[in-house]
Amino acid sequence: MFENTNIKFASYGEILFDVFNDRKKIGGAPLNLALRIKSFGFPVSMISAIGNDDNGVSLTNYVNNENIDTKGISITENYATGIVNVTLDSKGSATYSIQHPVAWDKIEITPTIRKIVETSDVLLFGSLACRDLVSKNTLFELLEYNNTFKVFDVNLRPPHYNIETLKNLMDKSDFIKFNDEELLEISEELGSSSKSIEENIHFIAQVTKTNAICVTKGKHGAVLLWKGKLYHNAGFLINVVDTVGAGDSFLASLISKLLSNGSPQEAIDFACAIGSIVAQNKGANPKILTEDIMKFLNNHCKI
């Protein structure tokens, strides 16, 4: 499925429990990314923090069992492991209530974390990790390493962001992923008057000097800017169960394909398929086998 699985990934930020009305699931966008990338056979390290509590033990055991390197996950004595309360509407779309402060807000820089990033090919991160100054400062220090391909997952969760920090993160990124609402909001804040997805992709590329950008459009698929050219997928007809983690699996699949020498069109088609499969299931990290992917692609028509 991938030409090269020797690419080393490091994922930075929140690990937590998503709490629904009827269940509790391990999650956090950076961990969801790490889990999906690891499922493709790539080596992955997780950089985060947990509390000295039962939830932290459960998270660490789970991540270890998934063969993700946990040396970058520290334990905080004064802050609990993260919890997010998730509410799903009738269409499966999620809203989030994110506790603050929690352990992943307090990721301290350490020699271990520095070494992980120094020896990784790709660093994945999101905007939510910058809501607290401790984790924000650690991230910006790690972004100074020039050896890594830096992938910014814009993940706006009001009120945990501001345009100045978002612009700084974009300026330091090699690849930026938005959803369509995030793209339009940020583009407008930076001075764009356009409502066009494609025009705003080019606008962001110009103002941030980032020439690799992807925008997801929900059921309408996604648009990818890669090496100066736009690629499209119009989406797949599916029955949505819940959307939690679908965008994370999309990004993990897209980056894995692009950086292992997959063609851009193949990569965006593959990523939209994986995101759709996740949205057809409960929770952010359903197991997806190669045969599941091939069956989906054979049986589902693009819209």
GROMACS .gro file of C-alpha atoms in nm, residues 4 10 16 27 42 47 54 79 89-90 108 119 125 131 160 188-189 214 222 226 232 266 277 283 287:
model
   25
    4ASN     CA    1   0.834   0.351   0.173
   10ALA     CA    2   0.657   1.243   1.565
   16LEU     CA    3  -0.712   1.244   2.613
   27GLY     CA    4  -0.856   1.037   2.141
   42PHE     CA    5   0.537   0.370   0.983
   47ILE     CA    6   0.497   1.371   2.244
   54ASP     CA    7  -0.592   0.591   3.618
   79TYR     CA    8  -0.265   1.815   3.638
   89ASP     CA    9  -2.601   1.615   1.657
   90SER     CA   10  -2.854   1.423   1.446
  108GLU     CA   11   0.780   2.056   2.917
  119THR     CA   12   1.567   1.201   1.464
  125PHE     CA   13   0.112   1.932   1.540
  131ARG     CA   14  -0.377   2.726   2.420
  160HIS     CA   15  -0.859   2.824   2.237
  188GLU     CA   16  -1.068   3.671   0.621
  189GLU     CA   17  -0.873   3.755   0.937
  214CYS     CA   18  -0.513   2.080   0.192
  222ALA     CA   19  -1.119   1.787  -0.036
  226TRP     CA   20   0.087   2.030  -0.400
  232HIS     CA   21  -0.964   1.749  -0.609
  266GLU     CA   22  -0.391   0.896  -0.552
  277ILE     CA   23  -1.466   0.482   0.643
  283GLY     CA   24  -1.520   0.665   1.750
  287LYS     CA   25  -0.949  -0.066   1.281
   0.00000   0.00000   0.00000
